[in-house]
Coordinates of C-alpha atoms and ligand atoms in Angstrom, one line a residue:
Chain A
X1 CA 0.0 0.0 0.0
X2 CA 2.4 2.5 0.9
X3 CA 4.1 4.1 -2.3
X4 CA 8.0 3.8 -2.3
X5 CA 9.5 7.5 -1.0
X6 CA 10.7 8.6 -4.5
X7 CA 6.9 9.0 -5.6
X8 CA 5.8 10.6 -2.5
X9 CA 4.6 14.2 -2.4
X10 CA 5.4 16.6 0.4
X11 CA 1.8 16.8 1.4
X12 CA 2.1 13.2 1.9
X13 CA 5.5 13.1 3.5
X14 CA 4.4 16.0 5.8
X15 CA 1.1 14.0 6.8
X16 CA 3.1 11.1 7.9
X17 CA 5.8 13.3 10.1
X18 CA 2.9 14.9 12.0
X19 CA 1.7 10.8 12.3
X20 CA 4.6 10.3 14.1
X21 CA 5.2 12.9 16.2
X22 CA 1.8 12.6 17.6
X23 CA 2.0 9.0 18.0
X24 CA 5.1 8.9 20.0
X25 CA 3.0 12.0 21.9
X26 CA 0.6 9.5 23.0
X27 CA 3.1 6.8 23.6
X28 CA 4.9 9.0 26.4
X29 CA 1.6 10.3 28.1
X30 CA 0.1 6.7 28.4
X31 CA 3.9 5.6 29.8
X32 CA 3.6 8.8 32.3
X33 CA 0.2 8.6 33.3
X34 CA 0.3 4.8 34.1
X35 CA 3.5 5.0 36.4
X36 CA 1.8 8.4 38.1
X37 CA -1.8 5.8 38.8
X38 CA 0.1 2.9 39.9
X39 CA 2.4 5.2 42.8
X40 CA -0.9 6.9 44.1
X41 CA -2.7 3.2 43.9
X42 CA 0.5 1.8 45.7
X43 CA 0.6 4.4 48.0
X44 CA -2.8 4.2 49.5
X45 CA -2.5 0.8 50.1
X46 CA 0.2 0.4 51.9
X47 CA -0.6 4.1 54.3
X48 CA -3.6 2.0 55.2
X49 CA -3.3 1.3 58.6
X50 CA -4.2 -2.6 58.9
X51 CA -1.5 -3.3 55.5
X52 CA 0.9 -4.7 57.9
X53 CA -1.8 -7.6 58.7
X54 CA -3.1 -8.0 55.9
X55 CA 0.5 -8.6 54.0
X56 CA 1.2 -10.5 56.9
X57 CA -1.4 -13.3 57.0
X58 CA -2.2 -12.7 52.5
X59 CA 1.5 -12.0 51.0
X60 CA 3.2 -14.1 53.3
X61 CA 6.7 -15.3 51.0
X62 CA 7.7 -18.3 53.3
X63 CA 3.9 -20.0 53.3
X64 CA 3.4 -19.4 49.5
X65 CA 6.8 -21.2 48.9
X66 CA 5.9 -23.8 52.0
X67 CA 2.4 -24.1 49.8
X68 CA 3.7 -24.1 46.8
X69 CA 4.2 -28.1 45.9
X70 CA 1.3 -29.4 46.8
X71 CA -1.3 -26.6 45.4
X72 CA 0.5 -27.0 42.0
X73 CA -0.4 -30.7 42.2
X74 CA -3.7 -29.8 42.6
X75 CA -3.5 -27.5 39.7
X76 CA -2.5 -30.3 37.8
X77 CA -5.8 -32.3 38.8
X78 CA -7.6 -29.0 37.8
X79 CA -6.0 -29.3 34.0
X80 CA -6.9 -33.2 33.8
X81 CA -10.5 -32.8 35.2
X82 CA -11.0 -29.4 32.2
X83 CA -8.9 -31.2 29.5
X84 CA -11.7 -34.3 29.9
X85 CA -14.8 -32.0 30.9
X86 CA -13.9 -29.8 27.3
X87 CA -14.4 -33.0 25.5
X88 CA -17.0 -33.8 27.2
X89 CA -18.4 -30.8 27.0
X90 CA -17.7 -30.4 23.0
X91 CA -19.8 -33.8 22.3
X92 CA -22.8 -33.7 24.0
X93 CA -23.7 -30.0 23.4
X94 CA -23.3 -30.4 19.6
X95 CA -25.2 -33.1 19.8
X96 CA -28.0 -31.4 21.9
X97 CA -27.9 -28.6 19.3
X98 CA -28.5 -30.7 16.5
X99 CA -31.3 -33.2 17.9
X100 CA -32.5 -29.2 18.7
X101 CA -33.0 -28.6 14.8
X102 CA -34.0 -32.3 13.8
X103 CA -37.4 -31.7 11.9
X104 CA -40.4 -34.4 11.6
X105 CA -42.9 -36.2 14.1
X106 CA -40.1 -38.9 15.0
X107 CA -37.7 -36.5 16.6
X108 CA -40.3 -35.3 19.0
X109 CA -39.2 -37.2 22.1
X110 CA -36.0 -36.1 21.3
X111 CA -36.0 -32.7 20.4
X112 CA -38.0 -32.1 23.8
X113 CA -36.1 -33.6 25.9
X114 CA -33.0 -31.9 24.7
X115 CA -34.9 -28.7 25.2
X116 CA -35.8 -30.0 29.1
X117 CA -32.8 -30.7 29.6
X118 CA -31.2 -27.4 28.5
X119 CA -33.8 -25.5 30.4
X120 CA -33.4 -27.5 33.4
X121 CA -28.9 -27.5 34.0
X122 CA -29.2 -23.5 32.7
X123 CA -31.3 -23.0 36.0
X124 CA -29.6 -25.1 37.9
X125 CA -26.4 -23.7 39.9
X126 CA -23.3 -25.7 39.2
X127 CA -22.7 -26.4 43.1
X128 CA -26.0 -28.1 43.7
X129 CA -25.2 -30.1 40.3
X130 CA -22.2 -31.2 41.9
X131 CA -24.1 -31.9 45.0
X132 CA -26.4 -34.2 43.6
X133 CA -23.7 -35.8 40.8
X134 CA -20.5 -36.3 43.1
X135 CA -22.9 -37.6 45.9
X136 CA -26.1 -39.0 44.5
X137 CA -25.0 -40.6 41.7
X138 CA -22.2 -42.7 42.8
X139 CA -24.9 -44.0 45.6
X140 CA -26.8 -46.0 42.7
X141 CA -23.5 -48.2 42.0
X142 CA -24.3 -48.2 38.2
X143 CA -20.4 -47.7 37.3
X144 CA -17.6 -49.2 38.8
X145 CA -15.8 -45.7 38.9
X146 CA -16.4 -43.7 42.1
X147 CA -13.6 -41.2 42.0
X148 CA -14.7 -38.0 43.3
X149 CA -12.7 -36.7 40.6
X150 CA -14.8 -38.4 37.8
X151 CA -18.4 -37.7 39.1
X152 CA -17.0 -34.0 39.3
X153 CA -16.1 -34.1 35.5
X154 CA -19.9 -35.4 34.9
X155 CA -21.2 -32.6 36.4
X156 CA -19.0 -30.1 35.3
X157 CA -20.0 -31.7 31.6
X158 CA -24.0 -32.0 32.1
X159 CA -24.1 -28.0 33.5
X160 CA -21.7 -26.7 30.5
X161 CA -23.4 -28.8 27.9
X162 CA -26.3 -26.7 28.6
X163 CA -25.0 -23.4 27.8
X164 CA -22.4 -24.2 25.1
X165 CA -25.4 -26.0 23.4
X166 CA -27.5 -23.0 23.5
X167 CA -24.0 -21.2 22.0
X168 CA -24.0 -23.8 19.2
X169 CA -27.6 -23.3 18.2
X170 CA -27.5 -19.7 18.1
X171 CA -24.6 -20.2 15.7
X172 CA -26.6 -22.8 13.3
X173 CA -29.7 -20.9 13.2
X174 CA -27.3 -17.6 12.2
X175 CA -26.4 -19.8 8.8
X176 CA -28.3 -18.1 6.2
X177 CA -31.4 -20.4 5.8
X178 CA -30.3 -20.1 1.8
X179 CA -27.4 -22.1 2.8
X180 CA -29.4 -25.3 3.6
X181 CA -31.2 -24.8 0.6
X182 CA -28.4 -25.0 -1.5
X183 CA -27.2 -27.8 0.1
X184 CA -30.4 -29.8 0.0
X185 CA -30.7 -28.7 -4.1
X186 CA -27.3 -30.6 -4.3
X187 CA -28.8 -33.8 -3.2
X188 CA -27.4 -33.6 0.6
X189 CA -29.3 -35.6 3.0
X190 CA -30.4 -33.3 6.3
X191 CA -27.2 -35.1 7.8
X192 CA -24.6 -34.5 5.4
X193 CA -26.3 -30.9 5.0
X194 CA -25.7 -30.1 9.0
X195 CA -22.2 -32.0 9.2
X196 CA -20.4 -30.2 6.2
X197 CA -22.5 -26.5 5.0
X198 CA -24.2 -25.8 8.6
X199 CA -22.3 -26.7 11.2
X200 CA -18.7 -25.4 10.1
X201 CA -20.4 -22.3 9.4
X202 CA -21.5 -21.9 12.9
X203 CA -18.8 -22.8 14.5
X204 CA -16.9 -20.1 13.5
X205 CA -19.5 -18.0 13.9
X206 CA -19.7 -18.9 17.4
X207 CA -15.9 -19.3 18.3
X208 CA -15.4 -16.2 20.8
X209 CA -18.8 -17.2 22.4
X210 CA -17.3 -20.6 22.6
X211 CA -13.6 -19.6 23.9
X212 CA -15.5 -17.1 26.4
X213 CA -17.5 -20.4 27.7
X214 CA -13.8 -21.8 28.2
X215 CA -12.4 -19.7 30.1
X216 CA -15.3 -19.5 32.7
X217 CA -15.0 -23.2 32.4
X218 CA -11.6 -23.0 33.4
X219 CA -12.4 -21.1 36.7
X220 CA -15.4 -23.3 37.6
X221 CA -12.8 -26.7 37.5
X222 CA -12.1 -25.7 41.3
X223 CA -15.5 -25.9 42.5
X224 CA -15.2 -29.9 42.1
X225 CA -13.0 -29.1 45.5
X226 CA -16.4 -29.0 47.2
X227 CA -16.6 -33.1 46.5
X228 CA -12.8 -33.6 48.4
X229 CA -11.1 -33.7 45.3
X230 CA -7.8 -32.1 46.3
X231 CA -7.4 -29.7 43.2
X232 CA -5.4 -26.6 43.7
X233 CA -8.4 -25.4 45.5
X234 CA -8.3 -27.5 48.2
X235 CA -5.1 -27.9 48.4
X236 CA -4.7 -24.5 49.4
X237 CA -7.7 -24.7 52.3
X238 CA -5.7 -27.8 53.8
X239 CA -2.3 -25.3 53.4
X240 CA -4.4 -22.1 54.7
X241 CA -5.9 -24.4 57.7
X242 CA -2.2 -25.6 59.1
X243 CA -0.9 -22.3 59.2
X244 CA -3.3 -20.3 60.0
X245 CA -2.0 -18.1 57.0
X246 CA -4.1 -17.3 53.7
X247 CA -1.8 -16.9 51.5
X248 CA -2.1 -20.4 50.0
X249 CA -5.4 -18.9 48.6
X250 CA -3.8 -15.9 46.4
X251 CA -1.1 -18.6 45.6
X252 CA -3.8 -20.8 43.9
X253 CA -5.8 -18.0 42.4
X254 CA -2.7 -16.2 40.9
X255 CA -2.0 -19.9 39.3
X256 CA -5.4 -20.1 38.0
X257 CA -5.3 -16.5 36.1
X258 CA -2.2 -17.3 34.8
X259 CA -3.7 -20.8 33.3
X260 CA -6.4 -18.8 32.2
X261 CA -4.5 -15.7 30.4
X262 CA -3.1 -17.5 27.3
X263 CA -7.2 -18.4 26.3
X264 CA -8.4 -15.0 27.4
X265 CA -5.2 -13.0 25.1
X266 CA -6.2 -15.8 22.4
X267 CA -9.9 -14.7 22.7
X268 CA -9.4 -11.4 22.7
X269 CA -7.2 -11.6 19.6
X270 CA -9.4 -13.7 17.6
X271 CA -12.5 -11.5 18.1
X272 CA -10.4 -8.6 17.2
X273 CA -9.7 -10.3 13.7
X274 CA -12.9 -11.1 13.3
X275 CA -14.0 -7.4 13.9
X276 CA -11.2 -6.6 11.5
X277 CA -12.2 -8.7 8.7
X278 CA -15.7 -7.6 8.6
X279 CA -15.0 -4.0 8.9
X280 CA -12.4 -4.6 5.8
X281 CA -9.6 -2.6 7.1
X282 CA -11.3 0.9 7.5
X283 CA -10.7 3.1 9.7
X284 CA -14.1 4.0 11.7
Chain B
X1 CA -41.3 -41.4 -28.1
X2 CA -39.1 -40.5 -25.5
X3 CA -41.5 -38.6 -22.2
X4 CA -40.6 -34.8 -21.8
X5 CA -37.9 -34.2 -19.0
X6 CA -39.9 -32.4 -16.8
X7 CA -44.0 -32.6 -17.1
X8 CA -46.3 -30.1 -14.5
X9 CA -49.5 -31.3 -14.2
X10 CA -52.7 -29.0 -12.8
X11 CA -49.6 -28.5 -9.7
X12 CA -51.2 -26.5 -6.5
X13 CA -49.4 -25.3 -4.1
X14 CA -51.1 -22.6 -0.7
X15 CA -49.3 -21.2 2.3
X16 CA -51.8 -21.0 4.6
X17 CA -54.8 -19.7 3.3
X18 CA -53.3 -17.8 0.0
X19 CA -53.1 -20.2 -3.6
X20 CA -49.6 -20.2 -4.8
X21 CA -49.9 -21.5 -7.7
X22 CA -53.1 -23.1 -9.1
X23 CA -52.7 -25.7 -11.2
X24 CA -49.9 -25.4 -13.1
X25 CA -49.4 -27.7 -16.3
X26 CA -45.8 -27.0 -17.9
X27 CA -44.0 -29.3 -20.7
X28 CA -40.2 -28.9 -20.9
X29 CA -38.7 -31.2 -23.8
X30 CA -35.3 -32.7 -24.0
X31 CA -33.0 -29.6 -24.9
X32 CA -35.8 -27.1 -24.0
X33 CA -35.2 -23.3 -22.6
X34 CA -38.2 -22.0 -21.0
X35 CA -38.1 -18.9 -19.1
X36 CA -40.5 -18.4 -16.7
X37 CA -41.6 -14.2 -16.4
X38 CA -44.2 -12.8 -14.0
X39 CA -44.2 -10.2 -11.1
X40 CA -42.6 -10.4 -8.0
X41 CA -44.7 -12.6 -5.9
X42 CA -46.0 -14.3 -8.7
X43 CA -44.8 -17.6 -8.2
X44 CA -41.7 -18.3 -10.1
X45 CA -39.6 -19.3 -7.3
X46 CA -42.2 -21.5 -5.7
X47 CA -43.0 -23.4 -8.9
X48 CA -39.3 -24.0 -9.0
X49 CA -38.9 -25.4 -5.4
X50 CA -41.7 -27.4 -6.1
X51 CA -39.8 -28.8 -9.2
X52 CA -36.9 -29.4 -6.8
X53 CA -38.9 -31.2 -4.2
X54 CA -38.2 -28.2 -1.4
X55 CA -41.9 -27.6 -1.5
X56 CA -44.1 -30.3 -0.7
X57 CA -47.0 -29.4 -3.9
X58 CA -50.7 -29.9 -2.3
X59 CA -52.3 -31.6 -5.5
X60 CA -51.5 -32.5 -9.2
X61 CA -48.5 -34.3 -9.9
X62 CA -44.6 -33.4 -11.1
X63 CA -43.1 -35.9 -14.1
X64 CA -39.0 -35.9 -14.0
X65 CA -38.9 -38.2 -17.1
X66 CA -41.2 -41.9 -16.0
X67 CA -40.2 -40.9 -12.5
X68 CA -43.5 -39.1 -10.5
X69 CA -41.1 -36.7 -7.9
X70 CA -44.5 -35.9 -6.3
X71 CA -44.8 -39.4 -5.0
X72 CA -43.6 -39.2 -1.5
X73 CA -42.2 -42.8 -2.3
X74 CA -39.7 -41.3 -4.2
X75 CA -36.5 -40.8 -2.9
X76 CA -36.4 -37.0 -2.7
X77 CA -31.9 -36.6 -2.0
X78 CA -31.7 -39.1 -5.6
X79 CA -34.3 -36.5 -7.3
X80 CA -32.4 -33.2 -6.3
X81 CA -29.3 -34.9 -7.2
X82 CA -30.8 -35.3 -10.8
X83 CA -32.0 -31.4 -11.1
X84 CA -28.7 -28.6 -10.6
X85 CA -30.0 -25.2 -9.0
X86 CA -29.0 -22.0 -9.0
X87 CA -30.8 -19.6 -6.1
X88 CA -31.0 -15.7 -6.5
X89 CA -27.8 -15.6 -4.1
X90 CA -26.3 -17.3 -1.4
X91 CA -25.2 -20.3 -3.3
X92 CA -21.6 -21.1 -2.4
X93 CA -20.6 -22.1 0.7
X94 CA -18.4 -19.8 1.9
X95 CA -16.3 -22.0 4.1
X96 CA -14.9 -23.9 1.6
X97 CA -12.8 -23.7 -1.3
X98 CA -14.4 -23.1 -5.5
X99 CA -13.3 -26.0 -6.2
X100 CA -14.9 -28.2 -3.1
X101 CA -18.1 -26.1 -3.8
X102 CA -18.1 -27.6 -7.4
X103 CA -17.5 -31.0 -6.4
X104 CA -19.0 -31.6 -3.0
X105 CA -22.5 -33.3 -5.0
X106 CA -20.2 -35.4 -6.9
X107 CA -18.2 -36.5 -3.6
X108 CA -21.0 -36.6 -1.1
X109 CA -23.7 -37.7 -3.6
X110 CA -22.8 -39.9 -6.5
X111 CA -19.7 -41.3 -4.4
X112 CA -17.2 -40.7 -7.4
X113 CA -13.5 -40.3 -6.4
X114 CA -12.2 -37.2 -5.8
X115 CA -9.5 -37.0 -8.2
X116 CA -11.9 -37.6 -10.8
X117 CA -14.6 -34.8 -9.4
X118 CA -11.6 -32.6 -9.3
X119 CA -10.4 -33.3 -12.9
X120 CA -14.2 -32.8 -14.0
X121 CA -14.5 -29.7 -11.8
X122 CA -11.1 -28.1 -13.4
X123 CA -12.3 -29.1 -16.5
X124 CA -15.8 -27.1 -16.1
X125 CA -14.4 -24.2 -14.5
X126 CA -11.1 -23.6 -17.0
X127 CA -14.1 -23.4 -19.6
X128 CA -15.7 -20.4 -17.9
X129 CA -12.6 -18.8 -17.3
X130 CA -12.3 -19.7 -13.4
X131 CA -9.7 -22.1 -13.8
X132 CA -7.3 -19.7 -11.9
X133 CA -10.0 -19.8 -9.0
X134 CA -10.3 -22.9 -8.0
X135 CA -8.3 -22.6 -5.1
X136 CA -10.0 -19.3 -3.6
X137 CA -12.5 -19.0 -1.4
X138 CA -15.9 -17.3 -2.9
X139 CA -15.3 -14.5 -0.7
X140 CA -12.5 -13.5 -2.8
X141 CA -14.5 -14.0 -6.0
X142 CA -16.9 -11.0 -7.5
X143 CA -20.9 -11.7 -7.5
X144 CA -20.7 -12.6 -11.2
X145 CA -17.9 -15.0 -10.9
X146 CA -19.5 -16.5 -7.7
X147 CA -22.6 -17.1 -9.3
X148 CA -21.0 -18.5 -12.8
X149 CA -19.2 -20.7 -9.9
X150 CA -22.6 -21.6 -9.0
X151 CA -23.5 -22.5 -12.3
X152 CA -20.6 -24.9 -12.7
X153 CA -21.6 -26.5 -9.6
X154 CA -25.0 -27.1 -10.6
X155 CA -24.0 -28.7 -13.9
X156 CA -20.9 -30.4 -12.2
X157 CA -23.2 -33.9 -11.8
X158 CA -24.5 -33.8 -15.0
X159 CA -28.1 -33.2 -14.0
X160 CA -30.7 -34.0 -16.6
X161 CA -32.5 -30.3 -15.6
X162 CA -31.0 -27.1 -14.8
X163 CA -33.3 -24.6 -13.0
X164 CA -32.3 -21.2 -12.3
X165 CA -34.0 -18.8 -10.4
X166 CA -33.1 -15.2 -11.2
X167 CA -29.6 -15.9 -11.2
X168 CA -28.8 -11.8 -11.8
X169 CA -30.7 -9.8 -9.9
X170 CA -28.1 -9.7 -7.5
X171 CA -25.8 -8.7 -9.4
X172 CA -24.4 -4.8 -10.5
X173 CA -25.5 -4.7 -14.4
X174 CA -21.8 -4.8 -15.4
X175 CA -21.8 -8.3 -13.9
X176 CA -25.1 -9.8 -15.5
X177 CA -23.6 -10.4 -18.8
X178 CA -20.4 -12.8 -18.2
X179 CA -23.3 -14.8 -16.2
X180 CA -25.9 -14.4 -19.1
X181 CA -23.7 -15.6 -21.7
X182 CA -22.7 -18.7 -19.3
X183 CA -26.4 -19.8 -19.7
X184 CA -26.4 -19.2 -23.8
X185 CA -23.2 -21.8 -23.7
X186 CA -25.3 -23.8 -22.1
X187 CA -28.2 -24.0 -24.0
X188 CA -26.1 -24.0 -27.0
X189 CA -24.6 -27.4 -25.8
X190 CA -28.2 -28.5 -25.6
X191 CA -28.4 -28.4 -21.7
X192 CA -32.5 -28.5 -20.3
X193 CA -33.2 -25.1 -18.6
X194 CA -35.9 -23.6 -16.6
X195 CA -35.5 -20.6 -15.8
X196 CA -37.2 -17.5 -13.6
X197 CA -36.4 -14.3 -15.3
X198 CA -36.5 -10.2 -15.1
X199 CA -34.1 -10.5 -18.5
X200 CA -36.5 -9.7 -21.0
X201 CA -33.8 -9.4 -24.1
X202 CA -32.1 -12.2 -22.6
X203 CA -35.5 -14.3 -22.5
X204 CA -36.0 -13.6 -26.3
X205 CA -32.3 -14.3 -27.3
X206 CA -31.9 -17.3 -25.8
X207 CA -35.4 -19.1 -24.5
X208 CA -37.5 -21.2 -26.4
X209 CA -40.6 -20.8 -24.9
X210 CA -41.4 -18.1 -22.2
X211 CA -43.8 -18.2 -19.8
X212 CA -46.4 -15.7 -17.7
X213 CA -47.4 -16.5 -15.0
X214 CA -49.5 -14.3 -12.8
X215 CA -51.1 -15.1 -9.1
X216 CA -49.9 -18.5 -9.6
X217 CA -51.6 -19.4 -13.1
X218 CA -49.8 -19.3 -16.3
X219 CA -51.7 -16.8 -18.2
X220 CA -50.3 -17.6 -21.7
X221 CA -47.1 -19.2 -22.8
X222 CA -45.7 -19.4 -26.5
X223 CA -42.4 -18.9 -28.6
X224 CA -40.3 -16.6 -27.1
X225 CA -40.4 -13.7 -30.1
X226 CA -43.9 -14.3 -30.6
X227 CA -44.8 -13.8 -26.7
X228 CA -43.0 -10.9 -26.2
X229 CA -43.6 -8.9 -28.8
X230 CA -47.2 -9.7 -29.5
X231 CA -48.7 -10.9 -26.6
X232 CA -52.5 -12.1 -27.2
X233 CA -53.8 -11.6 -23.2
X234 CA -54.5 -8.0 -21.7
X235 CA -52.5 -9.4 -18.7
X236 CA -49.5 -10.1 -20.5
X237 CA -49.5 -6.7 -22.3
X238 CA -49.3 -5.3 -18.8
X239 CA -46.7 -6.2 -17.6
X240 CA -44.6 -6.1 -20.6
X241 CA -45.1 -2.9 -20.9
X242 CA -43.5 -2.0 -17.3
X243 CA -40.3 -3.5 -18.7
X244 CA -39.9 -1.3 -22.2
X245 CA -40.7 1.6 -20.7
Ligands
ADP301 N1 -42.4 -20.0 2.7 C1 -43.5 -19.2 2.4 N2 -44.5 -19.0 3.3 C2 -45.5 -18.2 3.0 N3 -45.7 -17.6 1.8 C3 -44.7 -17.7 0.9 C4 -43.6 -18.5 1.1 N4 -42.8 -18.5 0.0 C5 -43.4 -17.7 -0.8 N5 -44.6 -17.2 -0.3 C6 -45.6 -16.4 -1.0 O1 -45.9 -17.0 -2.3 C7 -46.0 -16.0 -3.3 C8 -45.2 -16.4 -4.4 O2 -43.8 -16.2 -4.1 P1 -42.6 -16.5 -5.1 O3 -42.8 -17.9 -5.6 O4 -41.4 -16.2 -4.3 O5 -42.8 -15.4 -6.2 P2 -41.7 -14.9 -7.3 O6 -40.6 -15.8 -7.2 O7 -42.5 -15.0 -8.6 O8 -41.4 -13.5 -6.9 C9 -45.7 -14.7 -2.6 O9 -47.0 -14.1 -2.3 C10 -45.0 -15.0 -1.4 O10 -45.3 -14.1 -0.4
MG302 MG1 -38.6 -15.3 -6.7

């Protein structure tokens, strides 16, 4: 786009100059003002007159080092338990979505009891799920598995299926209806129509809304500490109960923002080029 | 005697309380280019989704050679495979390349390799001129080459009927030729055609027959030249005269 310099003209060249020099303007005053925020942010905090406690028994070095080992195992249950719930997740709420859009008499059972069953885990509040999951469930003996761990998983599945579901439908029913006609016209069954013109549309129409899901998915992993799983979560109340310190606590959260960040940048940067590519490079 | 490819006969169709069409009767013989003209909510799109088994017709009956389509014994996926249509817009899949668009029928449907659907494809679109496009995305293609891509797809399994429903008017006038002329190769290579039209010149260039249909009847139907420039019904004189003036 931009000419070589020979077969620029002044009015150009002076245009860009200005660019610069008010660019590196704004540069310096966001630089200055941020570092003038954080002292009178830092300041306060510290002038306030319980900080000595509250660093004391919160931002403790030696306990978050003493804490350190065994809240990072937890952590690691934490990744297993999401890796397996996203899966999970991923499967059954595509498949709720579709039996969602299935047309015809037959699909009546089906189609409502997907829709009673989205209704029913959106209302529900993911603590009682796991409740009823990590404690009920196990109590009918149906599978030989009766990890804590596992029955977390299931309910961490069955309340995020709901949502991501609803996510998925709102992406098929934002494929242009001429779509599925086109596909039908070509002699696509309604299965083949879905699987290869509908559904890779809206995914990728739904993506952010998906990757959003993900990281609140990522967060909600530690509630499965309420079943005695020891995840990060509880692995830090065990650490916080023996020494009377909480510092364990900000040790685990920090860990979970920083699992969280590389989705959240990777969100933001994907909806941003999304934005981009439908505003087509203007500048407004 | 070989039967018509495509025979209408007395073909109803309502939504909800309003006639669509009522009772359509329509012969298109091997080779034949009708063009179907009539006002906007006339019924030129419905009589064409009822051709392609997307409408479900409410009485009368729809011949695609000895095959009754209106049968709902028929198999309605093996029909549509037979018939290639082109919609107003919105016809490529945007999430795929031209050259998957072109040969997802012959993949997905008919089951031939895809080496050989590709060579076909190539084949088809280095005839239009679109060759060099095969490996974009239609997003990257202009409305007239998309919908010349939509052509090629249509044709790509060798149906015995080609329907198009107002393939241009979409499209910025610069753009309607390269499509037109696409659809006088066609017929020039003796491809069936039914076509919905707002191309008058282009109907009595290229069509054999044309037909007017109004509130869902077809109030006359003859020889191109003939029909359009000396219609015999009050009706037909009409509308006509919207377009020359
Ligand atoms: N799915 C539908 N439901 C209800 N009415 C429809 C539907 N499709 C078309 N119609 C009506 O049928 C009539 C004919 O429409 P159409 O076949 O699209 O006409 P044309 O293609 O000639 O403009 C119009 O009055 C239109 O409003
Ligand atoms: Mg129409």
């Amino acid at each position: 786009m931009p000419a070589s310099r020979e077969t620029v003209s002044d009015v150009e060249l002076g245009r860009r100059a200005y660019r610069r020099k008010q660019n590196a303007r704004s540069v310096l005053i966001s630089f200055v003002s941020t570092i003038v925020f954080a002292v009178i942010v830092w300041i306060t905090i510290i002038n306030t007159p319980g900080w000595n406690r509250v660093q004391r028994s919160f931002f403790d070095l030696e306990t978050a080092i003493a804490a350190w080992p065994r809240v990072i195992a937890g952590l690691w249950i934490n990744v297993q338990v999401l890796f397996f719930a996203v899966i999970g997740v991923l499967v059954l709420s595509v498949l709720l979505a579709t039996i969602r859009t299935l047309r015809g008499p037959i699909w009546f059972p089906l189609r409502a009891l997907a829709a009673a069953y989205t209704d029913l885990f959106r209302g529900l509040p993911l603590i009682i799920v796991l409740f009823l999951v990590g404690f009920g469930l196990p109590g009918l003996e149906l599978f030989p598995r009766n990890s804590a761990q596992f029955w977390g998983t299931i309910a961490l599945i069955l309340t995020y299926s709901a949502y991501v579901s609803e996510v998925f439908r709102a992406g098929i029913e934002a494929v242009h209806p001429s779509q599925r006609l086109a596909a039908r016209s070509l002699g696509l069954n309604h299965g083949q129509s879905m699987r290869i013109v509908v559904l890779p549309q809206a995914v990728r129409k739904v993506t952010p809304a998906l990757m959003n899901d993900f990281v609140a998915m990522q967060k909600d992993v530690g509630l499965i500490s309420v079943l005695g799983v020891v995840d990060a979560v509880r692995a830090a109340q065990i650490e916080t109960a023996a020494n009377f310190n909480f510092t364990p606590y900000v040790v685990a959260g920090l860990l979970f923002v920083l699992l969280a960040l590389p989705m959240i940048r990777l969100t933001d940067w994907y909806t941003a080029r999304l934005r981009a590519r439908e505003q087509m490079g203007s500048l407004v | 005697m070989t039967p018509p490819v495509l025979r209408l006969d007395g073909v109803r169709k309502r939504f909800g309380d309003t006639e669509v069409l009522g009772g359509v009767d329509l012969t298109v013989a091997e080779h034949d280019v009708v063009a179907l003209i009539g006002a906007s909510g006339s019924g030129k799109s419905t009589l064409l989704r009822c051709v392609n088994l997307l409408e479900r017709i409410d009485d009368g009956q729809i011949w695609l050679r000895d095959t009754d389509i209106s049968d709902p014994r028929v198999h309605a996926d093996r029909v549509r495979a037979r018939i290639g249509t082109v919609f107003q817009q919105f016809n490529l899949f945007p999430h795929i390349r031209v050259i998957d668009n072109v040969t997802l029928a012959s993949r997905r449907v008919l089951r031939i390799p895809r080496a050989t659907a590709e060579a076909t494809a190539l084949e088809l679109l280095d005839r239009v001129g679109l060759a060099g496009k095969a490996r974009e995305y239609p997003d990257r293609l202009s409305g007239g080459q998309q919908q010349r891509v939509a052509i090629v797809r249509a044709i790509a399994t060798n149906p015995e009927l080609l329907l198009l429903d107002e393939i241009t008017s979409a499209l910025d006038p610069e753009l309607v030729v390269e499509v037109l002329d696409l659809v006088r190769d066609l017929k020039n290579e003796g491809t069936t055609i039914v076509m919905a039209t707002h191309e008058m010149a282009f109907a009595r260039d290229v069509a054999d027959r044309v037909v007017f249909l109004d509130g869902g009847v077809i109030v006359e139907e003859g020889p191109a030249a003939q029909l359009l420039r000396e219609p015999r019904e009050d009706r037909t004189r009409a509308f006509l005269a919207r377009f020359l003036t």
